[in-house]
Amino acid sequence: LQSSLAQAQIELLQNENNYKQKLIELSSLIGKADDDKTLILADTVFAIETSLSPDLDINVQANPYYNASNAQKEFAKAQLSEVNRTWRPKLDFWANAYGRGSGVDALGNINRSDGLNLNRNNLGAGFQLSFPLLNFYQVSAKKKQYQEILKAEEFSLQQTIVELNKQKDLATQQYMANSDILKKSAIRLNAAELTFNSIIISYETGLVDFTRLIQAQVELQQAEINFANAQLNIQRSLLDISLVKGDLDLFFNN
């Protein structure tokens, strides 16, 4: 009995240490500079039903990482298209209109005051076709540069798709496994409760000793701990699935 009690005290000290470490970590995550003893942990987000069955049909194209990578690829494609257009001929249209004054008419008569008036109007219109012939090597170098950038972005997009699909498979498999574990943990918890209640009756009638009662209580507490851990693991799996889907409503709504 003393050995079991010492082992239980050791486990209690370890759990208290882990608890305080988690409080410190939580204080850091939420930006709390005060003593962690002031934290009030009354969150019931992990109280979920064992029959939870989220939509496991995951489309990775809704993930923000995919959208960001795809946007980078489209941006590189637009840059390459812009470079290709710089080598094309450019057609420019122009027109002008201006007036001037002249103190001499067509017959050679001089009238100085007319030189201050805008009595001579000139109009012009035309077009110009230009081709950047001397920029051939410069445009060719830029084209190769942006072609390689586009290839890199396409490979990056494919790598993102592969990674997201891997995360999807891992999250789905982990959720299915955790769901089965949660159901078995619920069965174990129910059996441990029934056993403990029956042993209490047997202990009160003198059929079993105190050691057997303590063992049943330890078994019940361990079953409760395992059930709580199973609920936590289900929530983690839901969060992983939500991250892959790019939709956190699955995690928050459940």
Short mmCIF file of C-alpha atoms in Angstrom, two decimals:
data_model
loop_
_atom_site.label_atom_id
_atom_site.label_comp_id
_atom_site.label_asym_id
_atom_site.label_seq_id
_atom_site.Cartn_x
_atom_site.Cartn_y
_atom_site.Cartn_z
CA LEU A 1 0.00 0.00 0.00
CA GLN A 2 2.86 2.41 0.80
CA SER A 3 4.48 1.61 -2.53
CA SER A 4 1.26 2.30 -4.42
CA LEU A 5 0.75 5.50 -2.44
CA ALA A 6 4.29 6.68 -3.23
CA GLN A 7 3.76 5.91 -6.92
CA ALA A 8 0.49 7.84 -6.88
CA GLN A 9 2.23 10.81 -5.21
CA ILE A 10 4.97 10.73 -7.85
CA GLU A 11 2.39 10.78 -10.63
CA LEU A 12 0.56 13.62 -8.87
CA LEU A 13 3.76 15.68 -8.70
CA GLN A 14 4.46 15.01 -12.37
CA ASN A 15 0.94 16.01 -13.34
CA GLU A 16 1.13 19.18 -11.25
CA ASN A 17 4.42 20.05 -12.93
CA ASN A 18 2.92 19.49 -16.39
CA TYR A 19 -0.12 21.53 -15.41
CA LYS A 20 1.98 24.50 -14.29
CA GLN A 21 4.11 24.29 -17.42
CA LYS A 22 0.97 24.34 -19.59
CA LEU A 23 -0.26 27.39 -17.67
CA ILE A 24 3.02 29.18 -18.36
CA GLU A 25 2.82 28.23 -22.02
CA LEU A 26 -0.81 29.36 -22.21
CA SER A 27 0.08 32.68 -20.57
CA SER A 28 2.75 33.20 -23.21
CA LEU A 29 0.39 32.36 -26.07
CA ILE A 30 -2.28 34.80 -24.96
CA GLY A 31 0.25 37.52 -24.12
CA LYS A 32 -0.51 37.56 -20.40
CA ALA A 33 2.31 39.07 -18.35
CA ASP A 34 0.71 38.51 -14.92
CA ASP A 35 1.10 35.53 -12.66
CA ASP A 36 -0.39 32.42 -14.25
CA LYS A 37 -2.24 31.65 -11.02
CA THR A 38 -4.83 34.25 -12.00
CA LEU A 39 -5.90 32.24 -15.05
CA ILE A 40 -9.38 30.78 -14.87
CA LEU A 41 -9.71 27.60 -16.93
CA ALA A 42 -13.40 27.01 -17.50
CA ASP A 43 -13.39 26.13 -21.19
CA THR A 44 -15.86 23.44 -22.26
CA VAL A 45 -14.89 23.33 -25.92
CA PHE A 46 -13.77 19.71 -25.60
CA ALA A 47 -17.16 18.40 -24.48
CA ILE A 48 -18.25 16.80 -27.75
CA GLU A 49 -20.40 13.88 -28.81
CA THR A 50 -18.89 10.54 -29.68
CA SER A 51 -21.12 10.31 -32.77
CA LEU A 52 -19.44 13.31 -34.42
CA SER A 53 -18.86 12.64 -38.11
CA PRO A 54 -17.43 15.64 -40.01
CA ASP A 55 -17.33 15.92 -43.77
CA LEU A 56 -14.09 14.18 -44.76
CA ASP A 57 -14.45 15.09 -48.44
CA ILE A 58 -11.61 17.61 -48.41
CA ASN A 59 -10.81 19.86 -51.37
CA VAL A 60 -7.29 21.23 -50.95
CA GLN A 61 -7.96 23.97 -53.50
CA ALA A 62 -9.88 25.84 -50.80
CA ASN A 63 -6.79 25.94 -48.61
CA PRO A 64 -5.14 29.39 -48.24
CA TYR A 65 -1.69 27.90 -48.91
CA TYR A 66 -2.92 26.59 -52.25
CA ASN A 67 -4.51 29.93 -53.12
CA ALA A 68 -1.33 31.82 -52.23
CA SER A 69 0.86 29.47 -54.28
CA ASN A 70 -1.54 29.58 -57.22
CA ALA A 71 -1.60 33.39 -57.06
CA GLN A 72 2.21 33.44 -57.22
CA LYS A 73 2.10 31.25 -60.32
CA GLU A 74 -0.47 33.47 -62.01
CA PHE A 75 1.61 36.54 -61.16
CA ALA A 76 4.70 34.97 -62.76
CA LYS A 77 2.62 34.08 -65.83
CA ALA A 78 1.44 37.69 -66.10
CA GLN A 79 5.02 38.95 -65.87
CA LEU A 80 6.10 36.61 -68.68
CA SER A 81 3.17 37.74 -70.83
CA GLU A 82 4.16 41.36 -70.27
CA VAL A 83 7.74 40.66 -71.36
CA ASN A 84 6.48 38.89 -74.50
CA ARG A 85 4.41 41.92 -75.44
CA THR A 86 7.43 44.26 -75.26
CA TRP A 87 8.89 42.64 -78.42
CA ARG A 88 5.80 43.33 -80.49
CA PRO A 89 5.65 46.38 -82.83
CA LYS A 90 4.02 49.43 -81.34
CA LEU A 91 1.59 51.55 -83.33
CA ASP A 92 1.26 55.14 -82.13
CA PHE A 93 -1.14 57.78 -83.43
CA TRP A 94 -0.47 61.47 -83.04
CA ALA A 95 -2.04 64.77 -83.91
CA ASN A 96 -1.27 68.43 -83.27
CA ALA A 97 -2.77 71.84 -83.76
CA TYR A 98 -1.18 75.21 -83.20
CA GLY A 99 -1.48 78.82 -84.34
CA ARG A 100 1.02 81.61 -84.97
CA GLY A 101 0.98 85.22 -86.00
CA SER A 102 2.52 86.78 -89.16
CA GLY A 103 2.97 90.45 -90.05
CA VAL A 104 3.41 89.69 -93.78
CA ASP A 105 0.57 88.53 -95.99
CA ALA A 106 0.78 86.39 -99.14
CA LEU A 107 1.31 89.47 -101.37
CA GLY A 108 4.23 90.76 -99.31
CA ASN A 109 2.35 93.54 -97.61
CA ILE A 110 3.64 94.24 -94.11
CA ASN A 111 1.28 94.74 -91.22
CA ARG A 112 3.24 94.55 -87.98
CA SER A 113 0.21 94.38 -85.69
CA ASP A 114 -0.87 91.11 -87.31
CA GLY A 115 2.31 89.50 -86.01
CA LEU A 116 0.80 89.58 -82.53
CA ASN A 117 -2.35 87.71 -83.60
CA LEU A 118 -2.83 83.94 -84.13
CA ASN A 119 -3.84 84.32 -87.77
CA ARG A 120 -1.94 81.34 -89.12
CA ASN A 121 -3.31 77.91 -88.08
CA ASN A 122 -1.48 74.64 -88.58
CA LEU A 123 -2.99 71.15 -88.17
CA GLY A 124 -1.20 67.83 -88.33
CA ALA A 125 -2.03 64.12 -87.90
CA GLY A 126 -0.18 60.88 -88.46
CA PHE A 127 0.86 57.50 -87.09
CA GLN A 128 4.12 55.79 -86.22
CA LEU A 129 5.03 52.10 -86.22
CA SER A 130 8.08 51.24 -84.07
CA PHE A 131 9.88 47.94 -83.50
CA PRO A 132 12.43 47.46 -80.67
CA LEU A 133 15.04 45.78 -82.84
CA LEU A 134 18.03 46.72 -80.68
CA ASN A 135 16.34 45.34 -77.52
CA PHE A 136 16.29 41.76 -78.81
CA TYR A 137 18.94 40.37 -76.44
CA GLN A 138 17.59 42.27 -73.46
CA VAL A 139 14.04 41.06 -74.07
CA SER A 140 15.27 37.52 -74.72
CA ALA A 141 17.15 37.47 -71.39
CA LYS A 142 14.11 38.73 -69.50
CA LYS A 143 11.92 36.18 -71.23
CA LYS A 144 14.17 33.31 -70.12
CA GLN A 145 14.27 34.75 -66.62
CA TYR A 146 10.51 34.91 -66.25
CA GLN A 147 10.08 31.51 -67.89
CA GLU A 148 12.26 29.99 -65.19
CA ILE A 149 10.39 31.92 -62.51
CA LEU A 150 7.10 30.57 -63.88
CA LYS A 151 8.46 27.01 -63.85
CA ALA A 152 9.60 27.46 -60.25
CA GLU A 153 6.17 28.71 -59.21
CA GLU A 154 4.47 25.81 -61.01
CA PHE A 155 6.73 23.31 -59.22
CA SER A 156 6.05 25.11 -55.94
CA LEU A 157 2.31 24.81 -56.56
CA GLN A 158 2.61 21.10 -57.28
CA GLN A 159 4.67 20.65 -54.12
CA THR A 160 2.00 22.51 -52.14
CA ILE A 161 -0.68 20.21 -53.55
CA VAL A 162 1.36 17.13 -52.62
CA GLU A 163 1.92 18.40 -49.07
CA LEU A 164 -1.73 19.34 -48.61
CA ASN A 165 -2.87 15.94 -49.87
CA LYS A 166 -0.47 14.28 -47.45
CA GLN A 167 -1.82 16.40 -44.60
CA LYS A 168 -5.34 15.54 -45.72
CA ASP A 169 -4.64 11.80 -45.64
CA LEU A 170 -2.88 12.03 -42.27
CA ALA A 171 -5.65 14.15 -40.74
CA THR A 172 -8.37 11.86 -42.04
CA GLN A 173 -6.62 8.72 -40.85
CA GLN A 174 -5.87 10.25 -37.46
CA TYR A 175 -9.47 11.36 -37.02
CA MET A 176 -10.84 7.91 -37.86
CA ALA A 177 -8.39 6.29 -35.41
CA ASN A 178 -9.15 8.81 -32.67
CA SER A 179 -12.87 8.36 -33.24
CA ASP A 180 -12.57 4.62 -32.68
CA ILE A 181 -10.40 5.18 -29.60
CA LEU A 182 -12.96 7.63 -28.20
CA LYS A 183 -15.76 5.09 -28.58
CA LYS A 184 -13.68 2.38 -26.85
CA SER A 185 -12.72 4.84 -24.10
CA ALA A 186 -16.39 5.57 -23.47
CA ILE A 187 -17.05 1.84 -23.11
CA ARG A 188 -14.11 1.48 -20.71
CA LEU A 189 -15.29 4.45 -18.64
CA ASN A 190 -18.79 3.05 -18.36
CA ALA A 191 -17.46 -0.36 -17.31
CA ALA A 192 -15.11 1.21 -14.75
CA GLU A 193 -17.98 3.20 -13.23
CA LEU A 194 -20.15 0.09 -12.93
CA THR A 195 -17.27 -1.88 -11.41
CA PHE A 196 -16.44 0.84 -8.89
CA ASN A 197 -20.06 1.20 -7.81
CA SER A 198 -20.41 -2.57 -7.33
CA ILE A 199 -17.15 -2.78 -5.35
CA ILE A 200 -18.33 0.03 -3.05
CA ILE A 201 -21.34 -2.14 -2.19
CA SER A 202 -19.11 -5.19 -1.71
CA TYR A 203 -16.72 -3.20 0.50
CA GLU A 204 -19.55 -1.90 2.67
CA THR A 205 -20.81 -5.46 3.17
CA GLY A 206 -17.29 -6.74 3.95
CA LEU A 207 -16.86 -8.91 0.86
CA VAL A 208 -13.69 -7.11 -0.36
CA ASP A 209 -10.89 -5.26 1.43
CA PHE A 210 -9.82 -1.63 1.18
CA THR A 211 -7.02 -2.42 -1.29
CA ARG A 212 -9.50 -3.75 -3.85
CA LEU A 213 -11.61 -0.61 -3.43
CA ILE A 214 -8.58 1.63 -4.05
CA GLN A 215 -7.63 -0.37 -7.13
CA ALA A 216 -11.12 0.07 -8.56
CA GLN A 217 -10.97 3.81 -7.85
CA VAL A 218 -7.58 4.07 -9.59
CA GLU A 219 -8.98 2.17 -12.58
CA LEU A 220 -11.96 4.53 -12.72
CA GLN A 221 -9.79 7.64 -12.57
CA GLN A 222 -7.49 6.25 -15.25
CA ALA A 223 -10.51 5.55 -17.46
CA GLU A 224 -11.71 9.13 -16.94
CA ILE A 225 -8.27 10.47 -17.86
CA ASN A 226 -8.11 8.32 -20.99
CA PHE A 227 -11.59 9.43 -22.03
CA ALA A 228 -10.66 13.10 -21.60
CA ASN A 229 -7.48 12.54 -23.63
CA ALA A 230 -9.52 10.84 -26.34
CA GLN A 231 -11.83 13.87 -26.49
CA LEU A 232 -8.81 16.16 -26.74
CA ASN A 233 -7.32 14.08 -29.55
CA ILE A 234 -10.61 14.24 -31.45
CA GLN A 235 -10.52 18.04 -31.21
CA ARG A 236 -6.94 18.05 -32.48
CA SER A 237 -7.97 15.88 -35.41
CA LEU A 238 -10.85 18.21 -36.20
CA LEU A 239 -8.47 21.15 -36.11
CA ASP A 240 -6.09 19.37 -38.50
CA ILE A 241 -8.95 18.63 -40.90
CA SER A 242 -10.15 22.24 -40.67
CA LEU A 243 -6.68 23.53 -41.46
CA VAL A 244 -6.38 21.32 -44.53
CA LYS A 245 -9.84 22.32 -45.74
CA GLY A 246 -9.09 25.98 -45.09
CA ASP A 247 -12.35 26.29 -43.14
CA LEU A 248 -12.17 26.63 -39.33
CA ASP A 249 -15.97 26.52 -38.98
CA LEU A 250 -15.75 22.74 -38.76
CA PHE A 251 -13.61 23.07 -35.63
CA PHE A 252 -15.47 25.95 -33.96
CA ASN A 253 -19.01 24.75 -34.70
CA ASN A 254 -18.34 21.33 -33.20
#
